[in-house]
Coordinates of C-alpha atoms and ligand atoms in Angstrom, one line a residue:
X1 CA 25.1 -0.3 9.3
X2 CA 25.0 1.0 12.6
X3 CA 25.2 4.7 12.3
X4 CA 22.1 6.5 12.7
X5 CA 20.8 8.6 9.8
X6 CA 19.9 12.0 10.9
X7 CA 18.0 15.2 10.2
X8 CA 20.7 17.7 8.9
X9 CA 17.6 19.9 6.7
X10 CA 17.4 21.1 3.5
X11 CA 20.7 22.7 2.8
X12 CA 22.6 19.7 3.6
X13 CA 24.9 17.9 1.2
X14 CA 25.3 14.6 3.0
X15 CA 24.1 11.7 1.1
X16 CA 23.5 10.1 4.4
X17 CA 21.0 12.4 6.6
X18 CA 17.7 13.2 5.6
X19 CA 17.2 16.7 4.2
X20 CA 13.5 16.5 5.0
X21 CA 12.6 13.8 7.5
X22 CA 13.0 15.3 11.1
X23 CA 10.7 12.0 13.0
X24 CA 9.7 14.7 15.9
X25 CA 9.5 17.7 14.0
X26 CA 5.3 18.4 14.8
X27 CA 3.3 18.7 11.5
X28 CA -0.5 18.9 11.0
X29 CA -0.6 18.4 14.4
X30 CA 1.7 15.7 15.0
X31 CA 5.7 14.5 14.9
X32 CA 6.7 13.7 11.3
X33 CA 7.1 9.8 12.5
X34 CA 3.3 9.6 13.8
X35 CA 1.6 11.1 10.6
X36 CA 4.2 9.0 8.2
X37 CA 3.9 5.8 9.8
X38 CA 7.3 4.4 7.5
X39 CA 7.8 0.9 7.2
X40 CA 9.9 -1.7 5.5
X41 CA 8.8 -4.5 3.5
X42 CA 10.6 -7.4 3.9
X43 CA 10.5 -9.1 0.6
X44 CA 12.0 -6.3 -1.7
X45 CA 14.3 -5.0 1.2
X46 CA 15.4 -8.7 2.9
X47 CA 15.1 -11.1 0.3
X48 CA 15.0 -9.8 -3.8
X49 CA 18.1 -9.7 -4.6
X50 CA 17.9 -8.0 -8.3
X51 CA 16.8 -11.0 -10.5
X52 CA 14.3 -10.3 -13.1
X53 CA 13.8 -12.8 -16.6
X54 CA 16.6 -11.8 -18.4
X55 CA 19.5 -12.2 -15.4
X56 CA 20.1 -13.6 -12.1
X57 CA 20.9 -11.7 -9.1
X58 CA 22.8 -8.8 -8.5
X59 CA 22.4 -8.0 -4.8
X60 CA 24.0 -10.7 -2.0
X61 CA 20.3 -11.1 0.4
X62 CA 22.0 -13.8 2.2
X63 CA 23.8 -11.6 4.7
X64 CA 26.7 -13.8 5.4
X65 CA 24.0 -17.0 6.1
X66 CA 25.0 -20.5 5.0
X67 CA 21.9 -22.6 5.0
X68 CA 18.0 -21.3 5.1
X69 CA 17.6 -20.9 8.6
X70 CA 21.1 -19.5 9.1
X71 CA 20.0 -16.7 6.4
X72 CA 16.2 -16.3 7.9
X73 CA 18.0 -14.6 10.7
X74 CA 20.3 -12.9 9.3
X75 CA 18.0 -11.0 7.1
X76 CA 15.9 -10.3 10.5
X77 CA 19.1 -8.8 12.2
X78 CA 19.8 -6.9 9.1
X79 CA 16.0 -5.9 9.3
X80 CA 16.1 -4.7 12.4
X81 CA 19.7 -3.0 11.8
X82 CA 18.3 -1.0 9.0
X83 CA 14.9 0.2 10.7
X84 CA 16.8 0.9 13.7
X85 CA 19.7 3.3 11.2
X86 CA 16.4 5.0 9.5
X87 CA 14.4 5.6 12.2
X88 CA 11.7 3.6 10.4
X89 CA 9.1 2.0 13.1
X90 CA 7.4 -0.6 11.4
X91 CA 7.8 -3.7 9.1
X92 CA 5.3 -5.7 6.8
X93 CA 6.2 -9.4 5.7
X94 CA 4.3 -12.5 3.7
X95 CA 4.7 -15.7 5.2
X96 CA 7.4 -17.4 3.0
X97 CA 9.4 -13.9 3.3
X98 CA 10.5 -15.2 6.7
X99 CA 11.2 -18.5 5.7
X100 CA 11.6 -20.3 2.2
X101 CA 9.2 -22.6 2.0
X102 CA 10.9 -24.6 -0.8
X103 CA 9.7 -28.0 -0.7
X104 CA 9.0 -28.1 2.4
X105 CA 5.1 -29.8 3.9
X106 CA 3.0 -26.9 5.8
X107 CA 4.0 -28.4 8.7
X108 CA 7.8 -28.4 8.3
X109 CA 7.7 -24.5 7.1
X110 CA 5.3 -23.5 9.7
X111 CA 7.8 -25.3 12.0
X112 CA 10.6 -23.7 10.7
X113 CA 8.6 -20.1 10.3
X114 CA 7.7 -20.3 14.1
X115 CA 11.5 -20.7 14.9
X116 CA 11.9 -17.3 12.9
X117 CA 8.8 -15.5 14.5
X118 CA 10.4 -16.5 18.2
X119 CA 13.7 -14.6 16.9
X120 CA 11.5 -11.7 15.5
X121 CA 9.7 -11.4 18.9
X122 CA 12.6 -11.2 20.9
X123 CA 14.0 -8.4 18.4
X124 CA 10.8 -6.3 18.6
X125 CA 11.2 -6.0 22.8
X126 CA 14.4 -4.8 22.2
X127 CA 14.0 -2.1 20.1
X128 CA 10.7 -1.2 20.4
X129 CA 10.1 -1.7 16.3
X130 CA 6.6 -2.9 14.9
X131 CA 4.4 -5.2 12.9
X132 CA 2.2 -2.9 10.5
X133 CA 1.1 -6.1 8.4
X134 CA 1.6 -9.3 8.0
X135 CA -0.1 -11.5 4.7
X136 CA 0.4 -14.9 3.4
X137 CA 2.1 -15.3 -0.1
X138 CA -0.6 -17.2 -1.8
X139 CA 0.7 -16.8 -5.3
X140 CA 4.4 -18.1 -5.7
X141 CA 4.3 -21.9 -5.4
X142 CA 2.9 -23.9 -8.6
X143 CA 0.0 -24.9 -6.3
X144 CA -1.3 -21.4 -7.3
X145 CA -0.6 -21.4 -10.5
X146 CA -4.5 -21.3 -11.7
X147 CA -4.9 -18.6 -8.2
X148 CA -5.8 -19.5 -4.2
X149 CA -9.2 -18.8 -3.4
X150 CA -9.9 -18.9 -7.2
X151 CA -8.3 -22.1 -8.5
X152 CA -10.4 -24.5 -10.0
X153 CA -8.8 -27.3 -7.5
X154 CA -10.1 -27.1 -3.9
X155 CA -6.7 -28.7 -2.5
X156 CA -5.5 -25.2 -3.5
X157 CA -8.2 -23.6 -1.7
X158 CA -7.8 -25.4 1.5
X159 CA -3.4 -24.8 1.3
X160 CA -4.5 -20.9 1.1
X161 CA -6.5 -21.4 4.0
X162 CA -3.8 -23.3 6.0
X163 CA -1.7 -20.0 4.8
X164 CA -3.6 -17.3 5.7
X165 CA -4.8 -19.2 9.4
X166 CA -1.2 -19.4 10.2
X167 CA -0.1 -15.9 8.9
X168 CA -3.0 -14.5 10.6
X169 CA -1.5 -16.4 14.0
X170 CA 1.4 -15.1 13.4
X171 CA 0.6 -11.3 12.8
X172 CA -2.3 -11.5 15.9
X173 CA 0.9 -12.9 18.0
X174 CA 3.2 -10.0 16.8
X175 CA 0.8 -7.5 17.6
X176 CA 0.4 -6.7 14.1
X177 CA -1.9 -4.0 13.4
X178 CA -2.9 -4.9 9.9
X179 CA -3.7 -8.0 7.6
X180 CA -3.4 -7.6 3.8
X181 CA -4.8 -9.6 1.4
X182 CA -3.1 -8.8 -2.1
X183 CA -5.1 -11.7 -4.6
X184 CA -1.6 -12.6 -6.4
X185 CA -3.5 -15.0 -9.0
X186 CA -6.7 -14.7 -8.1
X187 CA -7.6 -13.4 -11.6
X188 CA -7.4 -15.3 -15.2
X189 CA -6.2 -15.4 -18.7
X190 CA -9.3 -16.3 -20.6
X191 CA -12.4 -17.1 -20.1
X192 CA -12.4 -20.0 -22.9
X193 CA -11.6 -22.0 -19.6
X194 CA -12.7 -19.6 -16.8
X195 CA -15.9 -20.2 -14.6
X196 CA -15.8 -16.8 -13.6
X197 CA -19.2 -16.3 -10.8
X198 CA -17.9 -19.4 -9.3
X199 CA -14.1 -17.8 -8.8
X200 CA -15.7 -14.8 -7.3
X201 CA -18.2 -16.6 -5.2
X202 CA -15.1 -18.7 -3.6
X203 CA -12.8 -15.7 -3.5
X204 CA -15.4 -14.2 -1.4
X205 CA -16.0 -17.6 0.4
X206 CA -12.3 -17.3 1.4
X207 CA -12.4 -13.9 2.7
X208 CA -15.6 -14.3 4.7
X209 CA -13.6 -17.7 6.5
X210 CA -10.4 -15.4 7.2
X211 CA -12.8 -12.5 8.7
X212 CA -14.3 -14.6 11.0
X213 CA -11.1 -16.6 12.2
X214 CA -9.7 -13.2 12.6
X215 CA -12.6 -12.4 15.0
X216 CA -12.5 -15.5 16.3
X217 CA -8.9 -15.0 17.5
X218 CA -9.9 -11.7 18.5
X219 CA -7.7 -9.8 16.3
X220 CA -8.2 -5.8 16.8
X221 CA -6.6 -4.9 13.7
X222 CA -8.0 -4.1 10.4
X223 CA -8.1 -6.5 7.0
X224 CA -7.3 -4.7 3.8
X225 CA -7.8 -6.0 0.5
X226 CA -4.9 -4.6 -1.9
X227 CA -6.1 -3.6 -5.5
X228 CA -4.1 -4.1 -8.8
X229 CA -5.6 -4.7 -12.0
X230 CA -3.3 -6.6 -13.9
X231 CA 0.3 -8.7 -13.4
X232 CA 0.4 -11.7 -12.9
X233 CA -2.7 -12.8 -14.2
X234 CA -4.1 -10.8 -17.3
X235 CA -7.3 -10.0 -15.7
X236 CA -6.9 -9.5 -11.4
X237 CA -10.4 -9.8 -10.1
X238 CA -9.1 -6.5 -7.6
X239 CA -8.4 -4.6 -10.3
X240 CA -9.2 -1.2 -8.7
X241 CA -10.2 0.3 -5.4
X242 CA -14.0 1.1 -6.4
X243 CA -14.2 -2.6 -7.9
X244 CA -13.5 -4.0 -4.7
X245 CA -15.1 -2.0 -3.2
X246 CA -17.8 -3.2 -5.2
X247 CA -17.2 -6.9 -4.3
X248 CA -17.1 -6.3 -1.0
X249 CA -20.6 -4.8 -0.9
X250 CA -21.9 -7.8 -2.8
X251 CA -20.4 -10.4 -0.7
X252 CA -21.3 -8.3 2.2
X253 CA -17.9 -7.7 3.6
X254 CA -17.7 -4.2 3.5
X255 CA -17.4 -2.9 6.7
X256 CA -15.2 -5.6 7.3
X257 CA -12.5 -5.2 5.4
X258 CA -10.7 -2.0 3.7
X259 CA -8.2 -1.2 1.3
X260 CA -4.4 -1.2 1.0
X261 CA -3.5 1.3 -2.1
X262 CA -0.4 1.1 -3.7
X263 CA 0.8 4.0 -6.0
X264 CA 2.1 1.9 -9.1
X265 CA -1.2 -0.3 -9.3
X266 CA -3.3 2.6 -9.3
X267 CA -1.1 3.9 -12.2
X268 CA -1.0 0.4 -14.2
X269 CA -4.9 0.6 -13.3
X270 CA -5.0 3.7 -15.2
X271 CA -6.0 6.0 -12.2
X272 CA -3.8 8.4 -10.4
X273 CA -2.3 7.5 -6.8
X274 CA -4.8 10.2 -5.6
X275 CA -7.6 8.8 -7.7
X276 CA -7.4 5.9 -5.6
X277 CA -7.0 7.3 -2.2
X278 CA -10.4 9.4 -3.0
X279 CA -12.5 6.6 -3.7
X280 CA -10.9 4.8 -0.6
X281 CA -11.4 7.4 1.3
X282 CA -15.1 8.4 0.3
X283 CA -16.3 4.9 0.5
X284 CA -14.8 4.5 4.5
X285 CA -12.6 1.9 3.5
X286 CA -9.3 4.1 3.2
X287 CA -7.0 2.1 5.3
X288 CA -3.2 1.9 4.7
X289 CA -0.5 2.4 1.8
X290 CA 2.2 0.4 -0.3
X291 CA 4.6 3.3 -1.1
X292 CA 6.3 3.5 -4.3
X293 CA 6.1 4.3 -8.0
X294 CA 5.7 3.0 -11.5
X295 CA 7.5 4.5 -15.2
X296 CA 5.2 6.4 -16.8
X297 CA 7.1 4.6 -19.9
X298 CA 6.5 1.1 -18.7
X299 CA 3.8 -1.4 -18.5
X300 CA 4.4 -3.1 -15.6
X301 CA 5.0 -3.0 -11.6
X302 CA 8.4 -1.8 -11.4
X303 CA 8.2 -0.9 -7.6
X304 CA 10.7 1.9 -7.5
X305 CA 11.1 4.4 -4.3
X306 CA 9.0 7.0 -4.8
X307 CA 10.7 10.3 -5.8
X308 CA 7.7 12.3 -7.0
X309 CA 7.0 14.8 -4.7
X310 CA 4.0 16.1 -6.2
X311 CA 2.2 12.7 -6.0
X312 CA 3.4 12.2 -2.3
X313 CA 2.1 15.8 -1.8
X314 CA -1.5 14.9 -3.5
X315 CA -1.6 11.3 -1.5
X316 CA 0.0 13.0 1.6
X317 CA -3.2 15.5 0.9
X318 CA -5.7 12.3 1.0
X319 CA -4.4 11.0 4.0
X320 CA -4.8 14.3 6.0
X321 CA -8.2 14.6 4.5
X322 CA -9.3 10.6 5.9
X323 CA -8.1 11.5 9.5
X324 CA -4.3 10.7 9.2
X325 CA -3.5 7.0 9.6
X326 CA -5.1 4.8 12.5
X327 CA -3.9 1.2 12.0
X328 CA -2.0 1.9 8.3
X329 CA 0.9 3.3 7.5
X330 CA 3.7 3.7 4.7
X331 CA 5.4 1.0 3.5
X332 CA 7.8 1.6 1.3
X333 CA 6.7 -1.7 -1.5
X334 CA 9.8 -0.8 -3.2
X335 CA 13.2 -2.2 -4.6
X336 CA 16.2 -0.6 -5.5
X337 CA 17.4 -1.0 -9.4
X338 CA 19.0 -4.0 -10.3
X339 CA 22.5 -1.9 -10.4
X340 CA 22.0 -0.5 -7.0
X341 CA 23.1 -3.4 -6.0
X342 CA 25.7 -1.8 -2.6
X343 CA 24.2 -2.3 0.6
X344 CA 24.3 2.3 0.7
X345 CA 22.5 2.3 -2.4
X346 CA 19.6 0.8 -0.3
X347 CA 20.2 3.0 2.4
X348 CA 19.9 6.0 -0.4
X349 CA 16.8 4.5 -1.5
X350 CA 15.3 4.8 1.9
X351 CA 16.4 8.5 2.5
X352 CA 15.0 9.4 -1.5
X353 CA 11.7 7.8 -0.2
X354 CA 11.8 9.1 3.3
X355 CA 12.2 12.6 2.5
X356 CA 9.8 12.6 -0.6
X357 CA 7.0 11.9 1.9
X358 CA 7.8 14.4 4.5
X359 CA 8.1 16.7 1.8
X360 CA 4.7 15.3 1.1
X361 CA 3.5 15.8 4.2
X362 CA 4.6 19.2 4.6
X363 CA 3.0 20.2 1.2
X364 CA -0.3 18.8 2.1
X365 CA -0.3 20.2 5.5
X366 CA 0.6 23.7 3.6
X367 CA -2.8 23.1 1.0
X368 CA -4.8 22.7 3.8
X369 CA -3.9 26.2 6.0
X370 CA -3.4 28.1 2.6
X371 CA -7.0 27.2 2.1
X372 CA -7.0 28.5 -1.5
X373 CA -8.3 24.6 -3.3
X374 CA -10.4 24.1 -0.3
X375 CA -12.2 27.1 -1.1
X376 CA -12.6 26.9 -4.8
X377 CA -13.6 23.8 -4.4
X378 CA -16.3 24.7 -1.9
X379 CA -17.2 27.9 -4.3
X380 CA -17.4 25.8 -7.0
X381 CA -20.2 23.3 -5.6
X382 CA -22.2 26.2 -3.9
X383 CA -25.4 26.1 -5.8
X384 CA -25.6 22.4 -4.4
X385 CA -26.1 24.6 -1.1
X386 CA -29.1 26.6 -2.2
X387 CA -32.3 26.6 -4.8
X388 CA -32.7 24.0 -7.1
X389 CA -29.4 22.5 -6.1
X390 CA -30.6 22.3 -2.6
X391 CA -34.0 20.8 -3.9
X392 CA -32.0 17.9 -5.4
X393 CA -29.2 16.9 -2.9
X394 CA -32.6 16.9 -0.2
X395 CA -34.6 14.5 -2.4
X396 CA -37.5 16.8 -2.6
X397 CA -37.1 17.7 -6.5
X398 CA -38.8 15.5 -8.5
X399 CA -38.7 14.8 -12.2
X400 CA -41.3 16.8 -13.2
X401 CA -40.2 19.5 -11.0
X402 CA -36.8 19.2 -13.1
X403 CA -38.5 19.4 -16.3
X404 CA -40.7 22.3 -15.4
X405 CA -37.4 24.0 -13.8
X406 CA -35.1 23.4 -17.2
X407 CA -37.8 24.2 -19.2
X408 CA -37.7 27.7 -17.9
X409 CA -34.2 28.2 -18.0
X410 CA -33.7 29.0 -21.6
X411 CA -30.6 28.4 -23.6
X412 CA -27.9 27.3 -20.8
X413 CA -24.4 27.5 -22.5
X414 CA -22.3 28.6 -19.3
X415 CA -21.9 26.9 -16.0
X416 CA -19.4 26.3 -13.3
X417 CA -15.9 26.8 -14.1
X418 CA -13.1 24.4 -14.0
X419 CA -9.8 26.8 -12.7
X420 CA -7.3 24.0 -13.6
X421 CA -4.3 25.9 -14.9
X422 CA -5.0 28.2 -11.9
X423 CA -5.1 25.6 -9.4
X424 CA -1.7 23.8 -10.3
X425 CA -0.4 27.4 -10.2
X426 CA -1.2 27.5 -7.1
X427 CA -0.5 24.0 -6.4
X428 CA 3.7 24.9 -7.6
X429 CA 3.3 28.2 -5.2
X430 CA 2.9 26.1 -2.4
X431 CA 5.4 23.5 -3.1
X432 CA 8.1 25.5 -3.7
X433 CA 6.8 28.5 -0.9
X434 CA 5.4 31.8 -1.0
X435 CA 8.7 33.1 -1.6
X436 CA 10.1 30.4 -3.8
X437 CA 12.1 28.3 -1.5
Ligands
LIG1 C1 2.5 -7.2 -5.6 C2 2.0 -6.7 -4.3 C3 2.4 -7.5 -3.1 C4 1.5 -7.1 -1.9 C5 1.6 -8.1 -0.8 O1 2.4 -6.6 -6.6 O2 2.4 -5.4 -4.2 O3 3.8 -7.2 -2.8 O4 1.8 -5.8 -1.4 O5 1.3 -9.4 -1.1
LIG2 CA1 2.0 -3.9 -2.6
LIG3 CA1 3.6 -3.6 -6.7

C-alpha cells in the first residue's frame, strides 16, 4: 500500500502511475488537485465488499480486524493508506460507514462511532487529509423501511433526526465542508397506501429542522440535497435536480441548500450527467459531485468508476462554467466489479477514475480557450441581443405588439440553425488535439 502513485504522462505503460493526473500540473488557472477536488467514499471503498442478491462477498473489507471496532479502524488506516498512495485529499462517509450500527441503541453506536471519529481526527492532523462530506444513512435499518422523514411512523422520523443531529456533529467537528442529504427511501411504491402532501410536507419539515441546527452549530459549510429518481423506492420524491429544485422553492429552502449530482442517477433519471449539472448550475444551487457511471444496458445504479472521458469532459465543462468548486468536490461514489476483488484492482480503479477526470479537465479547459461552442452558441442566440428579440427579453413587447409583429412577417419556414454534427466534430478535434494526439 505504501508506494506512492505517480505522474509518469501519457506515454507511460505502468499500470501503477497516472497517465493523466499530475495534482500540481496548473490548469484553468489552477493545480490539477485544486480544480478536481478527488475524494474517496467510504462505503464502496471501506466497507462493500462485492455482495449483490445473487452472492455473498467477494472482497475481504475487514482488513485483518477481528471484532467491529477492531475492523472500524482498520478500514480508517486503510483509508487513510490509500488517499495518502493516490494523492486523493478528501473523504465522504454516512454515519453507520464508520461504525456498524447492528443492533446496537443510538446511544451505544453513537458511543462507539465517537470512539472511531477520535481515531479519524487524529489521522487527519497527521496527514493533512479532509472531510468533503459527511451524511447520515437513513435508509438501511428496517426502521426505514416505509422512508425517514417520509415514514408514516413518527418514531422513524424522530431516529432520522437523532441521525442526522449527530452526523452533522460529527462532520461540523471534522471540519467537514459539506453535508449531503441523499432521501434513501424517502419515496413510495403506490399510492393505494401513500399520503403523499403529507410525506412532502415532513420531508421538508425535516430538512428545515437540520438547516437550522446546522446554523445553530454554526456550521460554514453547505447542505446539498442529492437527486435520484428511482432505487430503492419505485418513486424517489428527489427524482431529479430541477424537481428539487422545485421543492426546495416551495418549502422555501432554496438558498439554503444545494445539490449533490451524481452521474448514474442523472442517467437512470433519463437526463445526461451534463443535463444535470446545467440545471444546477443555472438555478445557483450547483454545489458538489458523486463521480461515477451507470450501463447504458442496465436499469439500475451500478456505481462503476467512470471511464467516459467525453462525459467527464462535458461535466468537467459545467464545473468550469459554475466557478470551479468552492466547498464540493469529486467523489468517486463508485465500486469496483464484484471480480475485481485484489486490493490493486481497487488501486486501478482509482487511477481509471483519476485520469478520466484530468483528462476531463484538460478537455474542458481546451473548449473554453478554443472558443469555437462558446461562440456559436453566442451567434446562435444573437437576435435575443437586438429588435424584437431585445423587445421580449426587456419585457417591453407586449402581446399585441407580437401579434402585430408576426403578423407582418409572412410565411416563416427558416430560423436559427442547430450545427450539431459540426459541433461534436469539433467537440472530437479538441479531445483528441489539433493535431490528433
Ligand atoms: C445511493 C447514493 C448514496 C449517497 C449518499 O445511491 O448514491 O450513496 O451518495 O447517501
Ligand atoms: Ca451518491
Ligand atoms: Ca449511486
Amino acid at each position: 500500500m505504501s508506494c506512492l502513485i505517480k505522474y509518469e504522462g501519457p506515454q507511460s505503460t505502468n499500470p501503477f502511475a497516472f497517465k493523466y493526473y499530475n495534482p500540481d500540473a496548473v490548469v484553468a488557472g489552477k493545480p490539477m488537485r485544486e480544480q478536481l477536488k478527488f475524494s474517496l467514499a467510504w462505503w464502496h471503498t471501506l466497507c462493500a465488499d462485492g455482495t449483490d442478491m445473487f452472492g455473498i462477498g467477494t472482497q475481504d473489507k475487514t482488513f485483518g480486524g477481528a471484532d467491529p471496532m477492531e475492523i472500524s479502524k482498520k478500514r480508517v488506516d486503510v483509508g487513510f493508506a490509500l488517499m495518502e498512495k493516490l494523492s486523493i485529499d478528501y473523504f465522504c462517509f454516512h454515519d453507520r460507514d464508520l461504525f456498524p450500527e447492528d443492533n446496537l441503541t443510538l446511544k451505544e453506536f453513537h458511543a462507539n462511532l465517537d470512539v472511531i471519529v477520535d481515531y479519524i481526527e487524529e489521522k487527519m492532523k497527521q496527514t493533512g487529509k479532509k472531510l468533503l462530506w459527511g451524511t447520515a444513512n437513513c435508509f438501511s435499518n428496517p426502521r426505514y423501511m416505509n422512508g425517514a422523514g417520509t415514514s408514516p411512523h413518527p418514531d422513524s422520523f424522530a431516529y432520522a433526526a437523532a441521525q442526522i443531529k449527530k452526523a452533522m456533529d460529527i462532520t461540523k467537528r471534522l471540519g467537514g465542508t459539506g453535508y449531503v442529504f441523499w432521501g434513501g427511501r424517502e419515496g413510495y411504491e403506490t399510492l393505494l397506501n401513500t399520503d403523499m402532501k403529507l410525506e412532502l410536507d415532513n420531508m421538508a419539515r425535516l430538512l428545515h429542522l437540520a438547516v437550522d441546527y446546522a446554523e445553530k452549530i454554526g456550521f460554514t459549510g453547505d447542505l446539498y440535497i442529492e437527486p435520484k429518481p428511482k432505487e430503492p423506492t419505485k418513486h424517489q420524491y428527489d427524482f431529479d435536480a430541477a424537481t428539487v429544485i422545485g421543492f426546495l422553492k416551495t418549502y422555501g429552502l432554496d438558498g439554503k441548500i444545494k445539490l449533490n449530482i451524481e452521474a448514474n442517477h442523472a442517467t437512470l433519471a433519463g437526463h445526461t450527467f451534463q443535463h444535470e449539472l446545467c440545471v444546477a448550475r443555472i438555478n445557483g444551487a450547483f454545489g458538489s459531485i458523486d463521480a461515477n457511471q451507470g450501463d447504458m444496458l442496465l436499469g439500475w445504479d451500478t456505481d462503476q468508476f467512470p471511464t467516459n472521458v467525453y462525459d467527464a469532459a462535458l461535466c468537467m465543462l459545467e464545473v468550469l462554467r459554475a466557478g470551479g468548486f468552492t466547498n464540493g468536490g469529486l467523489n468517486f461514489d463508485a465500486k469496483v466489479r464484484r471480480a475485481s476483488y485484489q486490493p490493486e484492482d481497487w488501486v486501478a480503479a482509482f487511477i481509471a477514475g483519476m485520469d478520466t477526470f484530468a483528462l476531463g479537465l484538460i478537455i474542458a479547459d481546451r473548449i473554453i480557450k478554443d472558443g469555437r461552442m462558446d461562440a456559436f452558441v453566442a451567434e446562435r442566440y444573437a437576435l435575443w441581443n437586438e429588435g424584437i428579440g431585445k423587445d421580449i427579453t426587456s419585457g417591453k413587447a407586449t402581446l399585441e405588439d407580437l401579434y402585430n409583429y408576426a403578423a407582418n412577417l409572412g410565411t416563416v419556414k427558416t430560423v436559427t440553425h442547430g450545427g450539431q454534427e459540426y459541433l461534436e466534430s469539433v467537440m472530437n478535434q479538441i479531445m483528441f488535439g489539433m493535431n490528433g494526439n
